[in-house]
Tab-separated table of C-alpha atoms in Angstrom:
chain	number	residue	atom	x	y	z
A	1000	UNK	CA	-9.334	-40.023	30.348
A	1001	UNK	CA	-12.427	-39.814	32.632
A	1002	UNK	CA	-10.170	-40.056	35.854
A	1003	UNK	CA	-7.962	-37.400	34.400
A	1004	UNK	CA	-10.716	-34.855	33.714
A	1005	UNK	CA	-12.232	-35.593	37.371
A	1006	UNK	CA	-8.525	-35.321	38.973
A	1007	UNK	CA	-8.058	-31.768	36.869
A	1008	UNK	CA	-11.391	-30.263	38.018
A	1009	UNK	CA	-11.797	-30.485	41.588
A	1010	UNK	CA	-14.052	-27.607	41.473
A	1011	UNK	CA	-16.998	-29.743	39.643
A	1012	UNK	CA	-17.515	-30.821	43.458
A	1013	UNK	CA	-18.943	-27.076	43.773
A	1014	UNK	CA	-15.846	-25.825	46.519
A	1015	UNK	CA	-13.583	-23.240	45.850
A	1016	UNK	CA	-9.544	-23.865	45.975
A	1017	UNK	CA	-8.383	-22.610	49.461
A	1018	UNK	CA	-5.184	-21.906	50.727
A	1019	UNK	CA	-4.213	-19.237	47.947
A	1020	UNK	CA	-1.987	-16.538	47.938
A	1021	UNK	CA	-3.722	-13.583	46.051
A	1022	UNK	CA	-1.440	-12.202	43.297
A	1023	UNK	CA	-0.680	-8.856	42.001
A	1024	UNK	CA	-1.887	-9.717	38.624
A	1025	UNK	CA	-5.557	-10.633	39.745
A	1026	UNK	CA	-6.264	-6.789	39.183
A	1027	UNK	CA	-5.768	-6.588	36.084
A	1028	UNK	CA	-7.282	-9.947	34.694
A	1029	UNK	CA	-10.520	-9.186	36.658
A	1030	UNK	CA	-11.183	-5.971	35.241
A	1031	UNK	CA	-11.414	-7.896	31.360
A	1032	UNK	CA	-13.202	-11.067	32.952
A	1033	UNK	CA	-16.274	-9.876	31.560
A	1034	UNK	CA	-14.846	-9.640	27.871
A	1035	UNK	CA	-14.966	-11.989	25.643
A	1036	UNK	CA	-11.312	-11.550	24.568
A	1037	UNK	CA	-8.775	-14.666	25.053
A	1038	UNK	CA	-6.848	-14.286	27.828
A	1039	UNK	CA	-3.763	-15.727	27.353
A	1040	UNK	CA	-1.136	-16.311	30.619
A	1041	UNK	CA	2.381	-16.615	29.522
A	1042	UNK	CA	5.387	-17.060	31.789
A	1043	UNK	CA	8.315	-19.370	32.871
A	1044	UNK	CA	7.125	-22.773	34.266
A	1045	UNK	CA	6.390	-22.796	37.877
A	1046	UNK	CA	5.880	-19.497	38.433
A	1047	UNK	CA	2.367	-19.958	39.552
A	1048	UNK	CA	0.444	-19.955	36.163
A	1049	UNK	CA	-2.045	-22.416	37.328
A	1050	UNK	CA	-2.235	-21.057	40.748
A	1051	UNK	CA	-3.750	-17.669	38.718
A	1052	UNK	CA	-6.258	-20.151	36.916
A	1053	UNK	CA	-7.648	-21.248	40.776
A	1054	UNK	CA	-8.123	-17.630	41.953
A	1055	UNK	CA	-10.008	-16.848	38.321
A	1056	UNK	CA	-11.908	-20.160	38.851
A	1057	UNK	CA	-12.678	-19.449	42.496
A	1058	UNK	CA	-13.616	-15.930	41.313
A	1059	UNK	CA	-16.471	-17.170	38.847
A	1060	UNK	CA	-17.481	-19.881	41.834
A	1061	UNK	CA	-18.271	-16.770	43.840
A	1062	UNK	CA	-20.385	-15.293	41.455
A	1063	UNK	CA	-22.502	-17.841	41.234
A	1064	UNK	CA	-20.940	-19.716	37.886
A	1065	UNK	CA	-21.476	-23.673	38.434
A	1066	UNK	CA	-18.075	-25.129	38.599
A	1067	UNK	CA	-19.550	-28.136	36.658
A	1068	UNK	CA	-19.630	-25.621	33.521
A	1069	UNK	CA	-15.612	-24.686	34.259
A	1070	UNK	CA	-13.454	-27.632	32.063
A	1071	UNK	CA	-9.438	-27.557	33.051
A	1072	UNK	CA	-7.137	-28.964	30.560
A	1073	UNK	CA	-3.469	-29.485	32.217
A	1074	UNK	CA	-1.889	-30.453	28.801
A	1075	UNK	CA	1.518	-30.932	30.168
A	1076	UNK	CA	-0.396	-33.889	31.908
A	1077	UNK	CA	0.943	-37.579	29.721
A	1078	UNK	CA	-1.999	-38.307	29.259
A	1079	UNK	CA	-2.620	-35.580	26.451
A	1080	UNK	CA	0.247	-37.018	24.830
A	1081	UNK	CA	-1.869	-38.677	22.224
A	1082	UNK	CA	-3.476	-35.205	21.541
A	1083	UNK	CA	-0.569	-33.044	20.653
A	1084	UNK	CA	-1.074	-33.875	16.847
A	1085	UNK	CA	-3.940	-33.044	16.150
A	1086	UNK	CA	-6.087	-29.749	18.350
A	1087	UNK	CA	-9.144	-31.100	16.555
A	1088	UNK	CA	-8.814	-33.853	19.436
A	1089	UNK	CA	-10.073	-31.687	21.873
A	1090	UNK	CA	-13.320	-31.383	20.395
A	1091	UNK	CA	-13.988	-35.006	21.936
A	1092	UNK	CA	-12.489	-34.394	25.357
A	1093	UNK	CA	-14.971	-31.778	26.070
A	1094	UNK	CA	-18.090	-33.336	25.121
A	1095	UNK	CA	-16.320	-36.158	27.337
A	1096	UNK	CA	-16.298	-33.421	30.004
A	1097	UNK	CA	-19.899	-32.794	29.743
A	1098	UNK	CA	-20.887	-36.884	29.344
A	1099	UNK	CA	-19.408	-37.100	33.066
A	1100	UNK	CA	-20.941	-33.196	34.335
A	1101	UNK	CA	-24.213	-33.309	32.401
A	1102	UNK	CA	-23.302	-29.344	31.988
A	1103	UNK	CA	-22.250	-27.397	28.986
A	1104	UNK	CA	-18.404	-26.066	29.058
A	1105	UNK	CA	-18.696	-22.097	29.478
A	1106	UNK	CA	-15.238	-21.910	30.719
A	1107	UNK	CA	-12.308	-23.128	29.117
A	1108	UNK	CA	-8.924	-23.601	30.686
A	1109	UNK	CA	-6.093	-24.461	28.498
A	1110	UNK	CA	-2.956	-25.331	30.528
A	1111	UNK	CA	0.462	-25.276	28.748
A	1112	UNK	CA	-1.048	-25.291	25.430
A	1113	UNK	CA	2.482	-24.755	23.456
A	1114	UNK	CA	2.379	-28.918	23.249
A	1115	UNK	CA	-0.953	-28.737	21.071
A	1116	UNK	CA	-0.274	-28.758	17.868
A	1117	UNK	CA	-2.356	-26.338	15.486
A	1118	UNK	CA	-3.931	-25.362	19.307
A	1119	UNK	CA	-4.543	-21.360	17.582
A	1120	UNK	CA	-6.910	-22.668	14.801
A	1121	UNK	CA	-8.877	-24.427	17.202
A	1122	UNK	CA	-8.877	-21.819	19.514
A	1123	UNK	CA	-10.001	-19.291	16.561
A	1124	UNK	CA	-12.840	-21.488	15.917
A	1125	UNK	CA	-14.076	-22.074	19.078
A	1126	UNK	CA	-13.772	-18.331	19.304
A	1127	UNK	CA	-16.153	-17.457	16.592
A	1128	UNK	CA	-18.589	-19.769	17.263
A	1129	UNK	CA	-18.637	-18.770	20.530
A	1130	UNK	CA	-18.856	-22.335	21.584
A	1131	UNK	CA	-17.439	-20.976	25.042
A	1132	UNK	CA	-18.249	-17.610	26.590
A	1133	UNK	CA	-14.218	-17.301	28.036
A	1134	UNK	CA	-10.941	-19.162	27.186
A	1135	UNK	CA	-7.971	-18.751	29.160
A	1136	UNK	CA	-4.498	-20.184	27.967
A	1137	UNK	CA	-1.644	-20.481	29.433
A	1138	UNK	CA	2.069	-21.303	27.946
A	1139	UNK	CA	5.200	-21.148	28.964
A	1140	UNK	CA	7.033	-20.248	25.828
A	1141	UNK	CA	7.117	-16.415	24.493
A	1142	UNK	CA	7.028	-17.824	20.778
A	1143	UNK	CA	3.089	-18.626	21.573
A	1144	UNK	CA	2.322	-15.324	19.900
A	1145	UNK	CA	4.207	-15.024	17.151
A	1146	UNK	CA	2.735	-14.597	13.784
A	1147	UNK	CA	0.351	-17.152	13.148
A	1148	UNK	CA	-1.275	-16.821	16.606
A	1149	UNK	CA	-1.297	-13.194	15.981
A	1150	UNK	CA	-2.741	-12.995	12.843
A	1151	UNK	CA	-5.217	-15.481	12.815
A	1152	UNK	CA	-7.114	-13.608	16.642
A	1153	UNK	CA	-5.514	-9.896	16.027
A	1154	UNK	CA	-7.299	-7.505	18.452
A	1155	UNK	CA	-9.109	-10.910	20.082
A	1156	UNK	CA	-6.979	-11.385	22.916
A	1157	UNK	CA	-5.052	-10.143	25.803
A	1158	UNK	CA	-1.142	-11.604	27.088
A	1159	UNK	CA	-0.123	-10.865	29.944
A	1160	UNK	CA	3.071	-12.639	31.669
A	1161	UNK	CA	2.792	-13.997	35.085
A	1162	UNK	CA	6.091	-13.694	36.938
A	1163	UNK	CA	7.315	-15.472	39.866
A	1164	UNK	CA	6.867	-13.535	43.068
A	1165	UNK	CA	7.501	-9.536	43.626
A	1166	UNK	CA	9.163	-8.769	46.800
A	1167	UNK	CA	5.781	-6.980	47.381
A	1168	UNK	CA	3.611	-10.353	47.659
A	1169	UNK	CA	6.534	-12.081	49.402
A	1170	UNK	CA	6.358	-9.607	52.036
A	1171	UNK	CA	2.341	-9.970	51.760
A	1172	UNK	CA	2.663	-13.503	52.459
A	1173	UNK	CA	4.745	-12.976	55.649
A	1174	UNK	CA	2.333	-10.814	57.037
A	1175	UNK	CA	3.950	-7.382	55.977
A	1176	UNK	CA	2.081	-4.996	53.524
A	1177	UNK	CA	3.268	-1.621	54.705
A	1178	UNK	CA	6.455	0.259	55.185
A	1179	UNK	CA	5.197	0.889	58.878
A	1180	UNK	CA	5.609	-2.817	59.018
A	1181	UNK	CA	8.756	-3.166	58.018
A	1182	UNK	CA	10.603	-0.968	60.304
A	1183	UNK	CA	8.950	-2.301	63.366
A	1184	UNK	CA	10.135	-5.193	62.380
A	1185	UNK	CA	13.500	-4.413	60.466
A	1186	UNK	CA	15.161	-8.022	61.579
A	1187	UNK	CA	12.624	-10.356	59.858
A	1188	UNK	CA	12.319	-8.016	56.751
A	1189	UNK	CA	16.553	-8.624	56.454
A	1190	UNK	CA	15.701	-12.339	56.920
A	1191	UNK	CA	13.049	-12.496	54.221
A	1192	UNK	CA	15.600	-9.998	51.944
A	1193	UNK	CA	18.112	-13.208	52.981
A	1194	UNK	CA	16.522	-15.640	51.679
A	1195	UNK	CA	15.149	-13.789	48.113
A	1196	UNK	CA	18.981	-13.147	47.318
A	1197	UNK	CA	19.722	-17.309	48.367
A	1198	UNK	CA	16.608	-19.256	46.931
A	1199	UNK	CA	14.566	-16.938	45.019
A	1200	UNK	CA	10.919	-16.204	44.332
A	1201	UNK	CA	9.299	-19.302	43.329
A	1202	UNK	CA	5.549	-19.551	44.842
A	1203	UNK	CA	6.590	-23.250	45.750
A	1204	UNK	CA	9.833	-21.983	47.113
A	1205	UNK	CA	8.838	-18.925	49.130
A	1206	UNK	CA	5.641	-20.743	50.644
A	1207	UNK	CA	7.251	-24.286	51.196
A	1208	UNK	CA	8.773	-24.790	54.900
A	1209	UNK	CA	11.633	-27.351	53.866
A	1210	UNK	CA	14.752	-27.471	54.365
A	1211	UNK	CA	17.522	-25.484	52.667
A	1212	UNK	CA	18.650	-28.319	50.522
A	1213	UNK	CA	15.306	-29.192	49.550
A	1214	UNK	CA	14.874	-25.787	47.912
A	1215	UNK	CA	17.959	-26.152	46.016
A	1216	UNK	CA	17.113	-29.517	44.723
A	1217	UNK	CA	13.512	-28.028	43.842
A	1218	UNK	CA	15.368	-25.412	42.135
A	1219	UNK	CA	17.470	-27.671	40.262
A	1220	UNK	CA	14.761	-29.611	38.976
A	1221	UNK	CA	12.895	-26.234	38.092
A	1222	UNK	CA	15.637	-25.236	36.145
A	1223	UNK	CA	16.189	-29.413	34.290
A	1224	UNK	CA	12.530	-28.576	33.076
A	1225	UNK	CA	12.631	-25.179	31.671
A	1226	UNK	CA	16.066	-26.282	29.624
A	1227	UNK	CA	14.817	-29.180	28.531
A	1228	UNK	CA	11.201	-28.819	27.936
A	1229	UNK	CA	10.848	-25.228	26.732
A	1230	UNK	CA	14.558	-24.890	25.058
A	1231	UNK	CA	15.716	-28.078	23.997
A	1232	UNK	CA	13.413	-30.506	23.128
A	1233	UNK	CA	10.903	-27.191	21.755
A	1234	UNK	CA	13.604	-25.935	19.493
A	1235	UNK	CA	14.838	-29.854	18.984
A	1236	UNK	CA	18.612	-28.279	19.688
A	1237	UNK	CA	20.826	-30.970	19.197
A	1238	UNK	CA	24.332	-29.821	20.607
A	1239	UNK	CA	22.971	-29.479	24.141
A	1240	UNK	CA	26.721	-29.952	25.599
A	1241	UNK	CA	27.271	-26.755	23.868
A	1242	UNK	CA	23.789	-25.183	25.110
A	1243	UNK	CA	24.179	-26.086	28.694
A	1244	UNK	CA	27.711	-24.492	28.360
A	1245	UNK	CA	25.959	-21.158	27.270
A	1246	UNK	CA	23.598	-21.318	30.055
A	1247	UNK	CA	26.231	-21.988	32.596
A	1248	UNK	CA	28.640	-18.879	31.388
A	1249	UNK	CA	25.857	-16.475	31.250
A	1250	UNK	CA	25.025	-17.313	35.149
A	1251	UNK	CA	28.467	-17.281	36.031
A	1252	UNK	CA	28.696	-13.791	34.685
A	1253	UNK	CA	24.962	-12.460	35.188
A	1254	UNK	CA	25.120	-8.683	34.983
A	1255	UNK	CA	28.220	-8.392	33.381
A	1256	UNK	CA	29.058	-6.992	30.251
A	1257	UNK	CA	29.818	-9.429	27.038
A	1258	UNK	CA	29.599	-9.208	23.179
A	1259	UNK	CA	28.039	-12.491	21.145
A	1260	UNK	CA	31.498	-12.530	19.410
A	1261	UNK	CA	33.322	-13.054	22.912
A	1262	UNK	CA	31.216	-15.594	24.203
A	1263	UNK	CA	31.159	-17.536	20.662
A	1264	UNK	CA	34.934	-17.650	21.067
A	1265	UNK	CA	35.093	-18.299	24.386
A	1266	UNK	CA	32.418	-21.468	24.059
A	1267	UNK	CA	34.458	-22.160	20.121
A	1268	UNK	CA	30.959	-21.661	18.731
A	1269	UNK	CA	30.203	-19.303	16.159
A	1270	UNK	CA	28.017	-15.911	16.363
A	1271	UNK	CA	24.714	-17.225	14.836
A	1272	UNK	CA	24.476	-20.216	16.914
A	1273	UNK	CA	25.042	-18.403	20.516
A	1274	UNK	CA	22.513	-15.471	19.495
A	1275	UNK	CA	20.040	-18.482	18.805
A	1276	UNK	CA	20.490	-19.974	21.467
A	1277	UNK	CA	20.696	-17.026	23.648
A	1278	UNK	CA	17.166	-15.872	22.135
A	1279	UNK	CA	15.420	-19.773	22.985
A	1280	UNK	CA	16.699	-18.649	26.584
A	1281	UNK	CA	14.680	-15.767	26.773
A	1282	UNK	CA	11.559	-17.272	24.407
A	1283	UNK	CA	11.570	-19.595	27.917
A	1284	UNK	CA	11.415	-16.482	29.777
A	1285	UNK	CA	14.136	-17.848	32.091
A	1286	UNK	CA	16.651	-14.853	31.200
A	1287	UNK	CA	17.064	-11.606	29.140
A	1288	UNK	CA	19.243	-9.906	26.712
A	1289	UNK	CA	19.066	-6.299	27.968
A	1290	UNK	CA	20.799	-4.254	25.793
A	1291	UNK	CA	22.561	-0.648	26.258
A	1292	UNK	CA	20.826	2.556	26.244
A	1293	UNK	CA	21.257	4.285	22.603
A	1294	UNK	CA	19.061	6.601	20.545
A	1295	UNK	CA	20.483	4.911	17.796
A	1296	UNK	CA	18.444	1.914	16.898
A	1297	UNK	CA	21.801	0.596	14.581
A	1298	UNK	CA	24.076	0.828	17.510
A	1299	UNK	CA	21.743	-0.542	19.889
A	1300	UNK	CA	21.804	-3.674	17.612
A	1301	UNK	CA	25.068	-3.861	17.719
A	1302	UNK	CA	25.775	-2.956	20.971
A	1303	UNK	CA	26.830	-4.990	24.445
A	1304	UNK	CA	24.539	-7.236	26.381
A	1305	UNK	CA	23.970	-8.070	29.620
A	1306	UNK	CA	21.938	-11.090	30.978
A	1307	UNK	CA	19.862	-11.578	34.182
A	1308	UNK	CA	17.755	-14.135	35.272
A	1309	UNK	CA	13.825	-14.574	36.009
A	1310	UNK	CA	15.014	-15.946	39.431
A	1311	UNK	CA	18.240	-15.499	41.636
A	1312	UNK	CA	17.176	-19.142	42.898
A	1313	UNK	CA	17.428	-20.388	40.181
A	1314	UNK	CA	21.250	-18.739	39.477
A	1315	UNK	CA	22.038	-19.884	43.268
A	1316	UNK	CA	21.656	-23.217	42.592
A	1317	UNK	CA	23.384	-24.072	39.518
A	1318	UNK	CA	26.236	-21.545	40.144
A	1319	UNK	CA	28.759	-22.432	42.394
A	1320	UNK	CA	30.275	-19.197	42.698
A	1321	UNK	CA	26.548	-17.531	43.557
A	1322	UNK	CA	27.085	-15.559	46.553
A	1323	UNK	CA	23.720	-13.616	48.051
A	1324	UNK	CA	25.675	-10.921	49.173
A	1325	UNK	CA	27.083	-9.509	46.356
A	1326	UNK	CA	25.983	-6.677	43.906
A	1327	UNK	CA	25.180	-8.816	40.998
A	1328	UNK	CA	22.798	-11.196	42.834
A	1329	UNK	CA	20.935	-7.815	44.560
A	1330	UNK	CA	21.591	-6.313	40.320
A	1331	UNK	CA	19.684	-9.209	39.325
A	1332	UNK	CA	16.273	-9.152	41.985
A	1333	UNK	CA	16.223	-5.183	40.825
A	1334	UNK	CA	16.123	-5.986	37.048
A	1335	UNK	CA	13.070	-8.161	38.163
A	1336	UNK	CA	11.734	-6.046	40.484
A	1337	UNK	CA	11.733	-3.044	37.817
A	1338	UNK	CA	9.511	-5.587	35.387
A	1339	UNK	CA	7.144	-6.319	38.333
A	1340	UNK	CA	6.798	-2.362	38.798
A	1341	UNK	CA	5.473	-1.989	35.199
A	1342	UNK	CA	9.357	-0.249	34.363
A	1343	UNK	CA	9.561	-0.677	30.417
A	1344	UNK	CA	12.701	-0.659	27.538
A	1345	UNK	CA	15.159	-1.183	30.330
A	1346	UNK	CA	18.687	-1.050	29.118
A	1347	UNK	CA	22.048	-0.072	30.384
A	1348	UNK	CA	23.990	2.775	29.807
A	1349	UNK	CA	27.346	1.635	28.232
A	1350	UNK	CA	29.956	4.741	28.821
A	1351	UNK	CA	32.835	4.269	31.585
A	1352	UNK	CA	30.526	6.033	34.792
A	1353	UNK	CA	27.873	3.080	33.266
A	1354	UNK	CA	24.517	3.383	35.157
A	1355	UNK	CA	23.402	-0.063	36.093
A	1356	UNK	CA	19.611	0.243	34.781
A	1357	UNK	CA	17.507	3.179	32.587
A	1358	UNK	CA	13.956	2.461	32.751
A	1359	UNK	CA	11.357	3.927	31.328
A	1360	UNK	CA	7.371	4.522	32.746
A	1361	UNK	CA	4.300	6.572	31.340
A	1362	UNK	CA	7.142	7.764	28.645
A	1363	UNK	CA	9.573	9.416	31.113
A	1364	UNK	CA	13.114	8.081	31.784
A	1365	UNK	CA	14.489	6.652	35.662
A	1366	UNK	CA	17.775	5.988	36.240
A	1367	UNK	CA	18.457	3.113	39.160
A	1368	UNK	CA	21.745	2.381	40.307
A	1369	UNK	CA	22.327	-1.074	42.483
A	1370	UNK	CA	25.268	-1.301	45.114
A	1371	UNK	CA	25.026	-4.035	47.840
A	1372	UNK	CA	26.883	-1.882	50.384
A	1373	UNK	CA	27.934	1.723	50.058
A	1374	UNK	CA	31.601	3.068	51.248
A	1375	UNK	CA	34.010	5.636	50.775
A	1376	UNK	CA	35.711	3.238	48.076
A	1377	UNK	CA	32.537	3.062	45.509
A	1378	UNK	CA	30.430	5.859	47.091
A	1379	UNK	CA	31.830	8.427	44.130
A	1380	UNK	CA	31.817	5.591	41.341
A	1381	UNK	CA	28.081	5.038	42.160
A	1382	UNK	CA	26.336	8.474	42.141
A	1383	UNK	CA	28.589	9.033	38.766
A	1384	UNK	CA	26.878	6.606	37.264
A	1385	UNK	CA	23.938	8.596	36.867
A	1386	UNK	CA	25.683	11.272	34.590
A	1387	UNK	CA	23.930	9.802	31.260
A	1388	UNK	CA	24.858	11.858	28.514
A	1389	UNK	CA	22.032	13.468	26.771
A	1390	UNK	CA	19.355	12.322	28.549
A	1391	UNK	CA	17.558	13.622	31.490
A	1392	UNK	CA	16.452	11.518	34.545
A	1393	UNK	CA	13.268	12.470	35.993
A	1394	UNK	CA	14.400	10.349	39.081
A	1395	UNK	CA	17.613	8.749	40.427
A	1396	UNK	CA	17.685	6.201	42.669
A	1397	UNK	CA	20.560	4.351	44.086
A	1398	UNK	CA	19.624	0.699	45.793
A	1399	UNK	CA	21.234	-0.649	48.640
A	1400	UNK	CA	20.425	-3.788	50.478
A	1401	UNK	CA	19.952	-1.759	53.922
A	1402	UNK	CA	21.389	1.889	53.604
A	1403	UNK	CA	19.401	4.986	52.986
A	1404	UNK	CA	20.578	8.096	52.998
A	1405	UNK	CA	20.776	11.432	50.213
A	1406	UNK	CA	23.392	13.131	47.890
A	1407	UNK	CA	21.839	16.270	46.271
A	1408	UNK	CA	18.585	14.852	44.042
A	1409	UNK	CA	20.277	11.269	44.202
A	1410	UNK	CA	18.050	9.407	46.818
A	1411	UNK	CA	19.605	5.885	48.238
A	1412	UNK	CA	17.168	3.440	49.359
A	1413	UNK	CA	17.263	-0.260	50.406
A	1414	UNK	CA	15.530	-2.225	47.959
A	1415	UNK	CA	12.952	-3.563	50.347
A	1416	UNK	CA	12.089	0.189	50.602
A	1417	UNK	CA	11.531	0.987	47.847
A	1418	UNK	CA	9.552	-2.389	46.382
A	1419	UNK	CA	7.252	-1.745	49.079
A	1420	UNK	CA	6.914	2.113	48.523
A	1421	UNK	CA	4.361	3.372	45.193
């Protein structure tokens, strides 16, 4: 154990983690740094959950916190394995921590803690002892706050999901951060767009500099992991032929329309067990339900659904049919893009014009409409979209993957545009 805890906490040497990309996010979780809330970091596996816990640990190096009084806990790592029973476990690995440092723990880092068993009662004590001055959690499981969690620290802690990369800190990464960038340099910001649609937005992904087939077997083994660590073997599904069959028709038809009753006949399951497994999907935070737009909250319920991913990557390479330059691959990096805005209650509007995304911010509804390449063929289909009955749009925006242009108080951007744009 004492060669674990030394491997997981490089910074007891007293130097900072280099070579980071700042995140979006960092704004946010600095401003409640100071609070003694639990800050809890949820959000599908490898999208850079652990590189947030560097920056916050290189953030309390720099202001003068000993790193010796900082304790990491990767508990995906085997050797926890004996731990998961019992959270009371942990007790002993931290005064192990501080055998080997000679410094008390202020800082607590909790990596993947959905394998701990009972991990919110010790976290509740710990809490009101104030044994630690901060604890920060991560999981990579949605169901980590539900009810007992809640209940037991209600009003003691912030979530917040960490996503995989916005086209924003892509671009950041390449060296582009305005919109004066991008047009003096239009043919690398199409290259970048490229390779989004193809492999994705993975930190490992977007950073790496391997080859093309790499990435895909990276992505495959992403996308191995999430199923079976966070669906499978969490929810202890045992018909994972029939699980892996769901996963595969939803990709093959992400954006598109479909009722649980279809897909239960299509897959000769039944109802209950494909919403079940459709909702241990999104728990893993590897797709979503999106539902249609209604003001009825009965209809919405039983309404049509539509599923996109967290990552076109990860869609590209499991899908054989995946092309990048198609409306349903540049449908799916909106719906993600839209999240990474702060867009909220995004549905679809269901009626035969059908407006691809409603979206909601500070309580006012946006209407976004995605075609990969406008022409006289779908030009008129598009801008109908945006005739939602009874409900006004403060803004309509049509996205493109390189066209701009303006119909009456319909404005068409590419989406590069307007990611990068406030």
């Amino acid at each position: 154990m004492e060669k674990t805890l030394i491997r997981q906490n490089p910074q007891w040497n007293g130097k900072t983690f280099e070579n980071l990309c700042q995140r979006n996010i960092m704004d946010n979780l600095l401003k409640k740094k100071n609070m003694r809330h639990v800050q809890i970091l949820t959000g599908v596996r490898r999208c850079g959950k652990s590189t947030v816990f560097k920056l916050l640990i290189n953030d309390l190096m720099q202001s003068d916190v000993d790193g010796k009084s900082i304790l990491v806990l990767n508990l995906d790592d085997p050797q926890f394995i004996p731990f998961w029973d019992d959270s009371s476990k942990l007790f002993g690995v931290i005064e192990n921590a501080e055998r080997l440092t000679g410094v008390k723990v202020k800082y607590l880092f909790l990596d993947e803690v959905q394998h701990l068993s009972n991990w919110e009662v010790f976290v509740k004590s710990t809490y009101d002892s104030e044994v630690f001055t901060k604890i920060y959690i991560t999981g990579s499981n949605s169901q980590l706050l539900q009810n007992r969690f809640s209940a037991l620290l209600s009003g003691r802690y912030f979530e917040n999901e960490v996503r995989p990369f916005s086209v924003t800190e892509i671009f950041r990464s390449q060296g582009i951060s305005t919109l004066l960038n991008c047009y003096s340099q239009i043919p690398k910001v199409l290259r970048i767009m490229d390779n989004i649609l193809a492999f994705g937005c993975f930190p490992e992904i977007v950073l790496g500099t391997v080859d093309d087939d790499i990435k895909q077997e990276l992505l495959k083994s992403y996308f191995e992991s999430i199923v079976q660590k966070d669906c499978i073997v969490y929810n202890n599904i045992r018909d994972t032929p029939l699980f892996y069959r769901l996963v595969s028709y939803l990709m093959q038809n992400m954006g598109s329309r479909f009722s649980i009753p279809a897909i239960g006949k299509a897959l000769n399951s039944n109802d209950n067990t494909v919403s079940t497994y459709i909702n241990y999907l999104c728990d893993s935070y590897i797709c979503v339900d999106m539902r249609n737009f209604s003001y009825s909250l009965k209809e919405t319920t039983r309404s049509q659904h539509k599923c996109y991913f967290i990552d076109n990557g990860l869609v590209a390479a499991n899908v054989f049919r995946y092309s990048p330059q198609s409306g349903s691959a540049l449908e799916n990096l909106t719906y993600n893009e839209l999240k990474n805005k702060g867009f909220e209650n995004i549905s679809f509007d269901n009626s035969k014009t059908e407006c691809d995304f409603i979206a909601y911010k500070n309580g006012e509804a946006y209407g976004f409409q995605v075609c990969y390449e406008l022409n006289d063929m779908n030009l008129k289909r598009e801008l109908a979209g945006f005739n939602v009955e009874k409900l006004t749009l403060k803004k309509k925006t049509l996205l493109t993957y390189n066209q701009k242009a303006t119909y009456d108080n319909i404005e068409v951007l590419p989406l590069w545009e307007w990611a990068l744009s406030e």
